[in-house]
Short mmCIF file of C-alpha atoms and ligand atoms in Angstrom, two decimals:
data_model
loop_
_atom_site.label_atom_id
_atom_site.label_comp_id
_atom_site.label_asym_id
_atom_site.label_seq_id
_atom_site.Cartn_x
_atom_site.Cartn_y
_atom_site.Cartn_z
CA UNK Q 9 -63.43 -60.18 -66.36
CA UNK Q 10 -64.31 -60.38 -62.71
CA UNK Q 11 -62.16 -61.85 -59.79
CA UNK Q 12 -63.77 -63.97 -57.50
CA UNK Q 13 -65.99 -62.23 -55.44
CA UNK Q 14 -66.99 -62.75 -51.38
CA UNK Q 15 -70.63 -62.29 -50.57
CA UNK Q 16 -70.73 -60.80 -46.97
CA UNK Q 17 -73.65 -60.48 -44.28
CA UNK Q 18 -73.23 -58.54 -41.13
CA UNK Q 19 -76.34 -59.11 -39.38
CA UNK Q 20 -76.71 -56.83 -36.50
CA UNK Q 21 -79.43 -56.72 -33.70
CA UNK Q 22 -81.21 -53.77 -35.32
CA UNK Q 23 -80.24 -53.74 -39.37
CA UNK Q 24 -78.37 -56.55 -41.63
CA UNK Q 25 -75.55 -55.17 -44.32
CA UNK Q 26 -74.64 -57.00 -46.72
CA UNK Q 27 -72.12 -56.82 -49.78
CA UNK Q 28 -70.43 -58.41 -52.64
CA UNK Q 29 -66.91 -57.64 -53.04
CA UNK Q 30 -63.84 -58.09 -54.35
CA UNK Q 31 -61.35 -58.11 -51.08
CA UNK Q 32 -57.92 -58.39 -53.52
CA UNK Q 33 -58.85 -54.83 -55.23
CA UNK Q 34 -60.90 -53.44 -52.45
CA UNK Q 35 -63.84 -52.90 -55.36
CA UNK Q 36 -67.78 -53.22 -53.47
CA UNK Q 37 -69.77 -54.33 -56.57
CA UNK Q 38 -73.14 -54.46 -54.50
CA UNK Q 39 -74.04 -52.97 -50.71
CA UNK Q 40 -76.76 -52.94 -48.67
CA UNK Q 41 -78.80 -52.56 -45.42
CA UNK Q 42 -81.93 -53.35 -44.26
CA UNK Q 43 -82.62 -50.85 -41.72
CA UNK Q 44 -85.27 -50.61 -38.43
CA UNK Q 45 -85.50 -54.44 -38.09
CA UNK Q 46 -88.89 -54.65 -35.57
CA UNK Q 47 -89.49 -51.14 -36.13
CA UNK Q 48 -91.91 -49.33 -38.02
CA UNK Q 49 -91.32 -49.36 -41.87
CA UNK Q 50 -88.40 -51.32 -42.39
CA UNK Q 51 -86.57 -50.77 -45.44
CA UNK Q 52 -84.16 -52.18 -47.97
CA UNK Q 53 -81.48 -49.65 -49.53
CA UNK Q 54 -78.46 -51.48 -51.86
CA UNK Q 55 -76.20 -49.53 -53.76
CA UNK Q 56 -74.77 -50.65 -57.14
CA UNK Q 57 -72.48 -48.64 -59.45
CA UNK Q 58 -73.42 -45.72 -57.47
CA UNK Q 59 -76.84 -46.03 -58.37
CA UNK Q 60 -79.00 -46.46 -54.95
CA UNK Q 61 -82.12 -48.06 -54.41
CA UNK Q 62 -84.47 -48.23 -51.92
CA UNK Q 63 -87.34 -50.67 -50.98
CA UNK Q 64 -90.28 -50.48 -48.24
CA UNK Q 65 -90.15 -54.12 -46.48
CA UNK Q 66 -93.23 -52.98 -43.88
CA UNK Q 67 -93.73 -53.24 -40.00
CA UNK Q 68 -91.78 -55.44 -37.41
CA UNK Q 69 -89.66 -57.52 -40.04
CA UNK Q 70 -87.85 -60.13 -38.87
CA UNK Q 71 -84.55 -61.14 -39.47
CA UNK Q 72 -85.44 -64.15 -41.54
CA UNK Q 73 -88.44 -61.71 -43.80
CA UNK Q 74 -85.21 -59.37 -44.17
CA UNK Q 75 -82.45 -61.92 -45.33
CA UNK Q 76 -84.77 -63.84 -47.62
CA UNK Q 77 -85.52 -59.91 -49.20
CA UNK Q 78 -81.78 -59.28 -49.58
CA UNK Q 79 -81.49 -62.96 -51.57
CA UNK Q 80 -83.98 -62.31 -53.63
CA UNK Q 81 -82.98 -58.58 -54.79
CA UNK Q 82 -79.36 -60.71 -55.38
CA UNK Q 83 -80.75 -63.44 -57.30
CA UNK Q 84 -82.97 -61.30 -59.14
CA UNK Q 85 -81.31 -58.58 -60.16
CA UNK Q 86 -77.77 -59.54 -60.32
CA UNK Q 87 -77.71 -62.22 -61.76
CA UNK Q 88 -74.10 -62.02 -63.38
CA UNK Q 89 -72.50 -61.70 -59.73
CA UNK Q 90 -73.88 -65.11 -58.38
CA UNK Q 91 -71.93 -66.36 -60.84
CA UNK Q 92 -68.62 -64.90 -59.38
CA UNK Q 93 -69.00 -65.43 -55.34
CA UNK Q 94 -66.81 -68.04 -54.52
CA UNK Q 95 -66.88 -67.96 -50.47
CA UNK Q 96 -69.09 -65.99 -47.95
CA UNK Q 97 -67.74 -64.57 -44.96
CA UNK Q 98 -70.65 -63.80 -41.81
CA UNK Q 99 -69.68 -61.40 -38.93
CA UNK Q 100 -70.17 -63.15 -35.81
CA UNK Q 101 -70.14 -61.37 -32.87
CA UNK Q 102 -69.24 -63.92 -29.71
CA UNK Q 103 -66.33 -66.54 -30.18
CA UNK Q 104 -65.64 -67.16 -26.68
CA UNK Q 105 -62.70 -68.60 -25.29
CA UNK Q 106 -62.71 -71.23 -28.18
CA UNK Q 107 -63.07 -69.21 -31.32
CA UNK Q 108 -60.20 -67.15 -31.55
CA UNK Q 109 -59.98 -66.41 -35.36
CA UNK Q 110 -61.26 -66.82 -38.31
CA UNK Q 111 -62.42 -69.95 -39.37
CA UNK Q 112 -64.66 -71.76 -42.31
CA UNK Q 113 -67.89 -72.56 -40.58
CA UNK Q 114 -69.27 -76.67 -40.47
CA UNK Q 115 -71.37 -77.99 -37.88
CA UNK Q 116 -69.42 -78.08 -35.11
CA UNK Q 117 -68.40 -74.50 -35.52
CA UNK Q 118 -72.34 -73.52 -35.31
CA UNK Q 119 -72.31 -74.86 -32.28
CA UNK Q 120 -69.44 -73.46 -30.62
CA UNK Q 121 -71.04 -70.27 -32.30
CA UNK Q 122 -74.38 -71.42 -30.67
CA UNK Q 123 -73.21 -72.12 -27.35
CA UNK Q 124 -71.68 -68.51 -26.95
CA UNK Q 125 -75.49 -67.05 -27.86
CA UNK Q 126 -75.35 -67.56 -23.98
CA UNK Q 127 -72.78 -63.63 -24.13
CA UNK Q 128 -74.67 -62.46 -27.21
CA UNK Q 129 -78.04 -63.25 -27.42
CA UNK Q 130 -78.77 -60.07 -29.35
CA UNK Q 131 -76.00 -61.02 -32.20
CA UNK Q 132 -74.96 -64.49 -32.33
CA UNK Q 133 -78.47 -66.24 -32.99
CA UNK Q 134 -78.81 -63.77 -35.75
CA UNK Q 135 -75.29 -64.56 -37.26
CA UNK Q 136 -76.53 -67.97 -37.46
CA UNK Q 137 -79.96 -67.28 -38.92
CA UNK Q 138 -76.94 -65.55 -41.86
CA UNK Q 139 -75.08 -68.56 -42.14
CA UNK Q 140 -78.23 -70.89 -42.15
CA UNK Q 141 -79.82 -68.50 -45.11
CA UNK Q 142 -76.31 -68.46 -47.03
CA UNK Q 143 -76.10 -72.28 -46.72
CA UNK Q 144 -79.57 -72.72 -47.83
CA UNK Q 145 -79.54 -70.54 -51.02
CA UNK Q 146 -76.30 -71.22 -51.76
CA UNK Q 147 -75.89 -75.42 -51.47
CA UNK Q 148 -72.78 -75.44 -53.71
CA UNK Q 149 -70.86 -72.83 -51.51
CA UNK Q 150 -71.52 -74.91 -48.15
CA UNK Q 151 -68.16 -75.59 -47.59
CA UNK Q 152 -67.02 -71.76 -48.52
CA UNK Q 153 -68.81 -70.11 -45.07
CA UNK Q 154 -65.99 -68.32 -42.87
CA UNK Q 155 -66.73 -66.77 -39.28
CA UNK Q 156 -65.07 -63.72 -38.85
CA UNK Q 157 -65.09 -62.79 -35.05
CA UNK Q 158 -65.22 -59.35 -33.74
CA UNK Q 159 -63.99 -61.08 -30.48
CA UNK Q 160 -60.64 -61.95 -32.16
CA UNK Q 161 -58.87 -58.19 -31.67
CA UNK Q 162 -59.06 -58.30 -27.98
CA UNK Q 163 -57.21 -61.56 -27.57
CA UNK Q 164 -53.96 -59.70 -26.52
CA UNK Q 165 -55.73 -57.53 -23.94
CA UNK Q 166 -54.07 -57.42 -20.81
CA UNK Q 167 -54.57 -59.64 -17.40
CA UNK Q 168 -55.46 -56.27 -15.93
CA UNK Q 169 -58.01 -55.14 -18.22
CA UNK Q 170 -59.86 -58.54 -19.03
CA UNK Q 171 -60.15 -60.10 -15.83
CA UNK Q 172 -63.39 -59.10 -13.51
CA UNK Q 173 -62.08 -58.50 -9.87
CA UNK Q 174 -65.06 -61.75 -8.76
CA UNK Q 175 -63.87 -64.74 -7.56
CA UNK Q 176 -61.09 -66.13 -9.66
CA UNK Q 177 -62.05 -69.34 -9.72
CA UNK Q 178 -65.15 -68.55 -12.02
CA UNK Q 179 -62.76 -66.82 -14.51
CA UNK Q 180 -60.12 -69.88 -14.16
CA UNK Q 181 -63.60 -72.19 -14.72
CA UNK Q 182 -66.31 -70.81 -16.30
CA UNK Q 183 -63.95 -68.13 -18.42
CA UNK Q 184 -65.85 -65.36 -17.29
CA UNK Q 185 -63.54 -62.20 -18.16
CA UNK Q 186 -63.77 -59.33 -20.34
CA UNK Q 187 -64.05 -60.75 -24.04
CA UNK Q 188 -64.71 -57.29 -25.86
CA UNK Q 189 -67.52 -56.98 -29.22
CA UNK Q 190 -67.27 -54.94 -32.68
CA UNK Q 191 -63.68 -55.77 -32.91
CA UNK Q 192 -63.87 -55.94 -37.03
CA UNK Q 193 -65.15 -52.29 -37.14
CA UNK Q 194 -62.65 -51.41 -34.60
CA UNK Q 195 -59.88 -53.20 -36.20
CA UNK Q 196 -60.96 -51.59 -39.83
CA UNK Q 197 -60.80 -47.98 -38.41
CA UNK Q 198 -57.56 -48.49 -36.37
CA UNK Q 199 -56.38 -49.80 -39.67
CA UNK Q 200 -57.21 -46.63 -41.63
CA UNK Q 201 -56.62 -44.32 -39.11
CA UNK Q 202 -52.86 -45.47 -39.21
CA UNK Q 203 -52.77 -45.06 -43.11
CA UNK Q 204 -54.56 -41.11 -42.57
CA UNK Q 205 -52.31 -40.16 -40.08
CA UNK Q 206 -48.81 -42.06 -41.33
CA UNK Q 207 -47.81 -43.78 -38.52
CA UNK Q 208 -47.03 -47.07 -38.46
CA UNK Q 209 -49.79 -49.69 -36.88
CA UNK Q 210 -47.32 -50.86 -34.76
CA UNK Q 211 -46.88 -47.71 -33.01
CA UNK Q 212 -50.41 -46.10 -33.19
CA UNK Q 213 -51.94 -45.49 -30.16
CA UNK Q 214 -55.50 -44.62 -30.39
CA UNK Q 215 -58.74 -44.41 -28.83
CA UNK Q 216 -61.77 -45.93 -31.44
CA UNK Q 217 -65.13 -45.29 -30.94
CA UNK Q 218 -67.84 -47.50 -32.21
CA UNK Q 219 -71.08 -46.10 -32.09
CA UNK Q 220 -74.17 -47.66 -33.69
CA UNK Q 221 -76.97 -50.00 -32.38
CA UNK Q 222 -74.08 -51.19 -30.41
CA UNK Q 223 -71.99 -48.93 -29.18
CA UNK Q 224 -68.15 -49.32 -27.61
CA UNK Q 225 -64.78 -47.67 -27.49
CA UNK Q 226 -61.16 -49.28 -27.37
CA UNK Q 227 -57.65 -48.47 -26.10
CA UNK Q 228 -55.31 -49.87 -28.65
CA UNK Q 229 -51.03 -49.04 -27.72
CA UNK Q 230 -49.01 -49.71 -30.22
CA UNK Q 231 -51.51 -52.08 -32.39
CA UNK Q 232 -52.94 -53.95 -29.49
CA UNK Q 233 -55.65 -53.43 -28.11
CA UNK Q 234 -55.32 -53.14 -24.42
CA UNK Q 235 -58.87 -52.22 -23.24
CA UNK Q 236 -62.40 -52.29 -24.26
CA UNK Q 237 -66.01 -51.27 -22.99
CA UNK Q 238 -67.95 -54.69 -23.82
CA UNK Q 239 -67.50 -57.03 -21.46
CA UNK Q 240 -68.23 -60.80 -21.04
CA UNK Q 241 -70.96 -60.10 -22.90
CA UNK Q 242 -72.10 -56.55 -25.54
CA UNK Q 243 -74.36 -55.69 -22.40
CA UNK Q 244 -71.19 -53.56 -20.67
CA UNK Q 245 -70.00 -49.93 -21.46
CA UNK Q 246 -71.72 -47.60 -23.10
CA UNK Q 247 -75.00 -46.65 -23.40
CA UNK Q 248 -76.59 -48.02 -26.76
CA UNK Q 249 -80.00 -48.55 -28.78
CA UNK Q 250 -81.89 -50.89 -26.46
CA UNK Q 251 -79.09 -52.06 -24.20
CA UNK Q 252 -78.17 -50.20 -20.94
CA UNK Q 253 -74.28 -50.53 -20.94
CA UNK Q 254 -72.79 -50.08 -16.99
CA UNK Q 255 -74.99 -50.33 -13.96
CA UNK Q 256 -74.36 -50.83 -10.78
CA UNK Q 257 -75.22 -54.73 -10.12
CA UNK Q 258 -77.16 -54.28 -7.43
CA UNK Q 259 -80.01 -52.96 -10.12
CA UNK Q 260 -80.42 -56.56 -10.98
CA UNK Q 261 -80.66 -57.97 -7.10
CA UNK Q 262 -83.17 -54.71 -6.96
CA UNK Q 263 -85.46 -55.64 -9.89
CA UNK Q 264 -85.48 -59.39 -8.38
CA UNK Q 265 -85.47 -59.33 -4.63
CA UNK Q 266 -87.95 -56.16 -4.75
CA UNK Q 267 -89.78 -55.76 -7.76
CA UNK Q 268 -90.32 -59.79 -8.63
CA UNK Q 269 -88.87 -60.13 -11.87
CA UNK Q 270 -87.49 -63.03 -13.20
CA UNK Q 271 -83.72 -63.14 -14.60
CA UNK Q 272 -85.60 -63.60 -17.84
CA UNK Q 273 -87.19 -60.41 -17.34
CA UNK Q 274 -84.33 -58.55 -16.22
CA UNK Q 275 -82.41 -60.03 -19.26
CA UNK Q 276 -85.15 -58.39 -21.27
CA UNK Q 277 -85.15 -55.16 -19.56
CA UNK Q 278 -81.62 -54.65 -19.80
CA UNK Q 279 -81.30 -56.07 -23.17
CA UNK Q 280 -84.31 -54.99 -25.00
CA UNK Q 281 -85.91 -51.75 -23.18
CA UNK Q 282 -83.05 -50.28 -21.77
CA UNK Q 283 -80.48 -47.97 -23.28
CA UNK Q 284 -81.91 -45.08 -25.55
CA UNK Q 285 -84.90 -46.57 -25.64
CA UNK Q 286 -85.38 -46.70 -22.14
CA UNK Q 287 -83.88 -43.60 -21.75
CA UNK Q 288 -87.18 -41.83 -24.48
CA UNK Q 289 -89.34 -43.88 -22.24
CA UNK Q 290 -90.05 -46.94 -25.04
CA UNK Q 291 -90.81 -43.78 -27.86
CA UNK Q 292 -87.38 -44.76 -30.28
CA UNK Q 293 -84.21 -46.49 -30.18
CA UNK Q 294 -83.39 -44.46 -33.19
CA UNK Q 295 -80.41 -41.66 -31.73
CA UNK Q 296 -81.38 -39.42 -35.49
CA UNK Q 297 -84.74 -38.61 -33.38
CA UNK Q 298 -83.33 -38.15 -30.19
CA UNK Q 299 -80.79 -35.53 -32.43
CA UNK Q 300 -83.69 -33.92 -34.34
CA UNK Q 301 -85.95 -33.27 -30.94
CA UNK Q 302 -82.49 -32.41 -28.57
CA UNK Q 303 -83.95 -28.88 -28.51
CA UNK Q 304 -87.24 -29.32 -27.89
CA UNK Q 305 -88.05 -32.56 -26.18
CA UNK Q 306 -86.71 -32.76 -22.04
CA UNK Q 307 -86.63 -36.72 -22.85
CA UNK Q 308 -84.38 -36.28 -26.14
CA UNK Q 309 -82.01 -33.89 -24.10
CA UNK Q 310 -82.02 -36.32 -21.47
CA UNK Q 311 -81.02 -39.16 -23.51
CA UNK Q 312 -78.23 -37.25 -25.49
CA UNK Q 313 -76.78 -36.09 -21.96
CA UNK Q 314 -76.47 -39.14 -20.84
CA UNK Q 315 -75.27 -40.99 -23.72
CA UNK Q 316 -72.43 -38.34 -24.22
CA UNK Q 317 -71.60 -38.07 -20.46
CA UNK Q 318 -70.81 -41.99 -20.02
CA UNK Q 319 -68.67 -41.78 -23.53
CA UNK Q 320 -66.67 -38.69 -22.50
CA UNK Q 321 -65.87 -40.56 -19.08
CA UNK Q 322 -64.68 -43.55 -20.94
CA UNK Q 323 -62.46 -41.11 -23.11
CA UNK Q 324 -60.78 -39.91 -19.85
CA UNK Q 325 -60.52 -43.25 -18.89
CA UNK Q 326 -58.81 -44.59 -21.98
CA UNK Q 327 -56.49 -41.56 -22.73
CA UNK Q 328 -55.05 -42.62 -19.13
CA UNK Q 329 -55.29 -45.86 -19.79
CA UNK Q 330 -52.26 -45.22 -22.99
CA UNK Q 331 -50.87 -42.73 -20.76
CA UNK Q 332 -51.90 -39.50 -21.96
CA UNK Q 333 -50.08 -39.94 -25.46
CA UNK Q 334 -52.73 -40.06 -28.30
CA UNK Q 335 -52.10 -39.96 -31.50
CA UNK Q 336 -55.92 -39.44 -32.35
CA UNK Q 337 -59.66 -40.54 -31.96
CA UNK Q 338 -61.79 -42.00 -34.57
CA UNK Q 339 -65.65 -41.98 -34.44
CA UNK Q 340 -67.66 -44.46 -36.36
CA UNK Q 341 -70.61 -46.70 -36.41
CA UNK Q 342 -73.90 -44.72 -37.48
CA UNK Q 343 -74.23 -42.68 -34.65
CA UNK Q 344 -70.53 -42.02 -34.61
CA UNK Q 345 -70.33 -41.26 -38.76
CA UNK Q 346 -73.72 -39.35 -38.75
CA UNK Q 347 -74.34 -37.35 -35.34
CA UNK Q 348 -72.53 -33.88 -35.14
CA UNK Q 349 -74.27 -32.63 -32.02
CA UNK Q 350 -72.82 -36.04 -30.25
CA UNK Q 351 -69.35 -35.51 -31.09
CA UNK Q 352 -69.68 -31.81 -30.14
CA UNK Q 353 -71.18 -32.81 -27.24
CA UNK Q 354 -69.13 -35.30 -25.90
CA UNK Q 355 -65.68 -33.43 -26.83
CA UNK Q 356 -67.04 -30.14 -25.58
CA UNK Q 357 -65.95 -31.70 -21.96
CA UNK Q 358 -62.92 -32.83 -22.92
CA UNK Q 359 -60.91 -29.79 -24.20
CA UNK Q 360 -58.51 -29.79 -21.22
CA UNK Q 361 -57.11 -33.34 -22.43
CA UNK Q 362 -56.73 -31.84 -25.74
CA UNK Q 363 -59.23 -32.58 -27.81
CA UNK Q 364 -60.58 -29.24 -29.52
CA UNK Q 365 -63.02 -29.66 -32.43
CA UNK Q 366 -63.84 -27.26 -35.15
CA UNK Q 367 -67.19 -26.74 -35.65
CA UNK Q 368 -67.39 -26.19 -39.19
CA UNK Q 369 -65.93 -29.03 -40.00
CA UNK Q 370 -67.76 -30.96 -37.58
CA UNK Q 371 -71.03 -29.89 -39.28
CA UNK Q 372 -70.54 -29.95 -43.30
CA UNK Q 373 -69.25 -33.89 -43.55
CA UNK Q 374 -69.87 -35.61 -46.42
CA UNK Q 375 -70.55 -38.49 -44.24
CA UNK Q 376 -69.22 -41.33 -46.65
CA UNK Q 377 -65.45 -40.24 -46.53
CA UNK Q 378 -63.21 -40.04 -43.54
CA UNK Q 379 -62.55 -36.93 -42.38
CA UNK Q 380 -60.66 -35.10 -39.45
CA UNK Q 381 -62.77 -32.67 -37.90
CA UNK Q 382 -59.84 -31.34 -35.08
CA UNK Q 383 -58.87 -27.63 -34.83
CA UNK Q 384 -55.05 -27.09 -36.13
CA UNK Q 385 -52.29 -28.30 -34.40
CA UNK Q 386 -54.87 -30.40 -31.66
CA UNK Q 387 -55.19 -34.16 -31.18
CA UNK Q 388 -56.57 -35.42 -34.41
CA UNK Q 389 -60.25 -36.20 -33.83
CA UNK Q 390 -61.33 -38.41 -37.29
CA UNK Q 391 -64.83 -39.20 -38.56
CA UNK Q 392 -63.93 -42.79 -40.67
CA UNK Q 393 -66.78 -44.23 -42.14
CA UNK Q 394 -66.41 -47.95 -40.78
CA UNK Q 395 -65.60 -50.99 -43.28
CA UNK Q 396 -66.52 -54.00 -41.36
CA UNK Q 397 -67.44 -56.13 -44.79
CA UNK Q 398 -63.98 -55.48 -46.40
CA UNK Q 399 -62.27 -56.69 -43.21
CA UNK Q 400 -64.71 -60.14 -43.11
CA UNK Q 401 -63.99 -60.45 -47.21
CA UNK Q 402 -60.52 -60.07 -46.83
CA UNK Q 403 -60.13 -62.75 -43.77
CA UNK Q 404 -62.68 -65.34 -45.70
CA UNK Q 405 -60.49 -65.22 -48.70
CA UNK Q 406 -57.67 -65.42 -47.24
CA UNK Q 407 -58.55 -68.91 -45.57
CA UNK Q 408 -58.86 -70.61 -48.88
CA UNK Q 409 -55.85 -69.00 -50.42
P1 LIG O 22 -75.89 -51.53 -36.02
O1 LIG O 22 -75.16 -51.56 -34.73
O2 LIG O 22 -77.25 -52.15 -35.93
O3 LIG O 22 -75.07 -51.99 -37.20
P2 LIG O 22 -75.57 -48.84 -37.15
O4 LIG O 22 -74.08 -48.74 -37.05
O5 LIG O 22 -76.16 -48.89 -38.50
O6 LIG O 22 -76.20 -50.01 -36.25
O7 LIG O 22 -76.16 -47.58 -36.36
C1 LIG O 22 -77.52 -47.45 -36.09
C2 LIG O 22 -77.71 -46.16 -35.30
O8 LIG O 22 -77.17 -45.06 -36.03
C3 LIG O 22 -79.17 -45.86 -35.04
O9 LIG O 22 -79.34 -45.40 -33.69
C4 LIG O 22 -79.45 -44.71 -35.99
O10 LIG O 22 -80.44 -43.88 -35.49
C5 LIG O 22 -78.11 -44.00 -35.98
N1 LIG O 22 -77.99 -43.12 -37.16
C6 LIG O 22 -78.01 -43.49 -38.46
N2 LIG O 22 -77.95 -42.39 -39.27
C7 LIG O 22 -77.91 -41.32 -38.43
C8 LIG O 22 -77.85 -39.90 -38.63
N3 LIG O 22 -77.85 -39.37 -39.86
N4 LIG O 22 -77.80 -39.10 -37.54
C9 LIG O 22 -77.81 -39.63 -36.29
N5 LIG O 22 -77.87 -40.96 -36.03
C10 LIG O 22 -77.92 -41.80 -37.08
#
């Protein structure tokens, strides 16, 4: 006899996961992801009873083509676990300063989650186009839609690491401040990195890097997290898929005052062509290319240099930032769980803060368990597959409890 069961979608900017799951006994019945959304052959894998499938959507597939896929492999083929969702639960990226936790979605949550598109334009329109879909195939579970918001784990950051040194008058007004993104997946790992290493949450301190489409790292002392690379909006911090992370500023008065674009075009550029994408020169935004070619392509090494040089600095930056004491360092996210030569990379500069990792390990993962992958008697350096749909089950459930 099943328990009731949460149906989860995480739609991201380049791939949408989804799950059904029982939060109270941790048991995924069905996951999923559609993979290389806009790319070349998109496809469909889902995994049920460790059985995995795979299915060939085609070129440039949308977000809606993709979700209407995934509810049709549900309805279709598992029938007997309709039956048994009781809520859904949507990751949504951008809460702003007015959604600060969880809450079941109606109208006027849509368009406080709408409104703050404006910080996320990559993620929160397609959190929406999740919620819409859910509400649409699902009419008798309209009521049972939660927002889980990865903004929610930065709400205790410090004065000192969330406010912008601008005018303070257009934080005090317009909130603009650091708000932080991928808080679920950083959450999740912080979470299990606590359990792996026995200490207490309350007194982990811990750098967590999240590494996928998106990609950003927190500072968390003692269970709070006290800094993080996304800013007011995903666009700050590291270097990711298609987004270009830090620049200097004066790139954007550059691209305006002296190449005429418009801020629409400059959005785009930094939004959509930038990042490891604009890094290979428009080839891929897919980092398991720019691994495979490292050797042999200038523009791959390129891309991997930079991409490990700007996350090594923030490293430095956040080790200071909890004062040197470290308990460990996860990696996750698919770049994070998957890419060896990154995380060799990256730590290979950072051996004099104490991070030394051993190469065997490093290399012969089985990728879908966490594992640590530090020399003896070093910092702990911990590859944890990320759980961002157990996290968003667990908090939907819990709202109707
Ligand atoms: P999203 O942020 O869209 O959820 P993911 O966390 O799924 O993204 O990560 C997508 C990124 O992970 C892509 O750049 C992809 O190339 C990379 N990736 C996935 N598998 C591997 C792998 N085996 N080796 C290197 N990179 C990988």
């Amino acid at each position: 006899m099943l328990n009731d069961l949460v149906l989860v979608f995480n739609c991201g900017s380049s791939s949408i996961k989804f799950s059904i799951l029982d939060p109270i006994n941790y048991k995924k019945y069905l996951f999923g992801i559609v993979e290389r959304l806009y790319l070349s052959e998109a496809y469909v894998t889902w995994c049920i009873n460790n059985n995995t499938q795979i299915k060939i959507l085609g070129n440039n597939i949308t977000h809606h083509q993709a979700l209407k896929c995934i509810i049709e492999i549900i309805f279709t083929k598992y029938d007997d676990l309709v039956s048994k969702i009781k809520y859904i639960g949507h990751r949504v990226v951008h809460g702003g300063n007015e959604l600060i936790q969880s809450v079941i979605i109606d109208d006027t949550i849509i368009q406080k989650i709408q409104k703050n598109s404006v910080f996320a334009p990559l993620h929160n329109p397609m959190n929406i186009l999740g919620i819409q879909a859910s509400m649409q195939y699902f009419p008798d579970l309209k009521e049972k839609n939660v927002a889980v918001l990865d903004t929610s784990f930065y709400h205790f950051m410090p004065e000192c690491a969330y406010l912008y040194a601008i005018p303070y008058k257009l934080y005090k007004k317009y909130h603009i401040r650091r708000y932080g993104a991928h808080g679920i997946s950083h959450f999740y790992v912080s979470k299990k990195a606590s359990r792996l290493l026995n200490i207490s949450f309350n007194h982990l301190n811990i750098i967590t890097c999240h590494l996928g489409g998106g990609a950003s790292i927190t500072a968390i002392r003692n269970g709070v997290c006290i800094d993080t690379s996304m800013g007011l909006t995903p666009l700050e911090g590291l270097v990711m898929g298609t987004r270009s992370g830090d620049i200097d500023p004066s790139v954007v008065f550059f691209m305006h005052d002296v190449l005429g674009k418009s801020i629409a075009d400059i959005q785009n550029i930094l939004t959509n062509e930038s990042g490891i994408f604009g890094l290979m020169q428009g080839l891929t935004s897919d980092f398991r290319y720019v691994e495979q070619k490292y050797y042999s392509s200038l523009q791959a090494y390129r891309t991997m240099n930079v991409f490990c040089y700007r996350l090594s600095k923030y490293i430095s930056a956040y080790t200071a930032a909890l004062y040197g004491k470290l308990d460990a360092i996860v990696f996750t996210g698919g770049i994070g769980e998957n890419s060896a030569l990154m995380r060799a990379l990256t730590l290979s500069k950072l051996e004099f803060l104490g991070f030394k990792i051993d190469n065997n390990l490093n290399y012969n993962l089985d990728n879908k368990k966490s594992r640590f992958i530090n020399k003896e008697n070093t910092t702990p350096i911990i590859v944890i597959p990320t759980n961002e749909e157990l996290v968003i089950a667990q908090e939907t459930m819990q709202l109707f409890l």
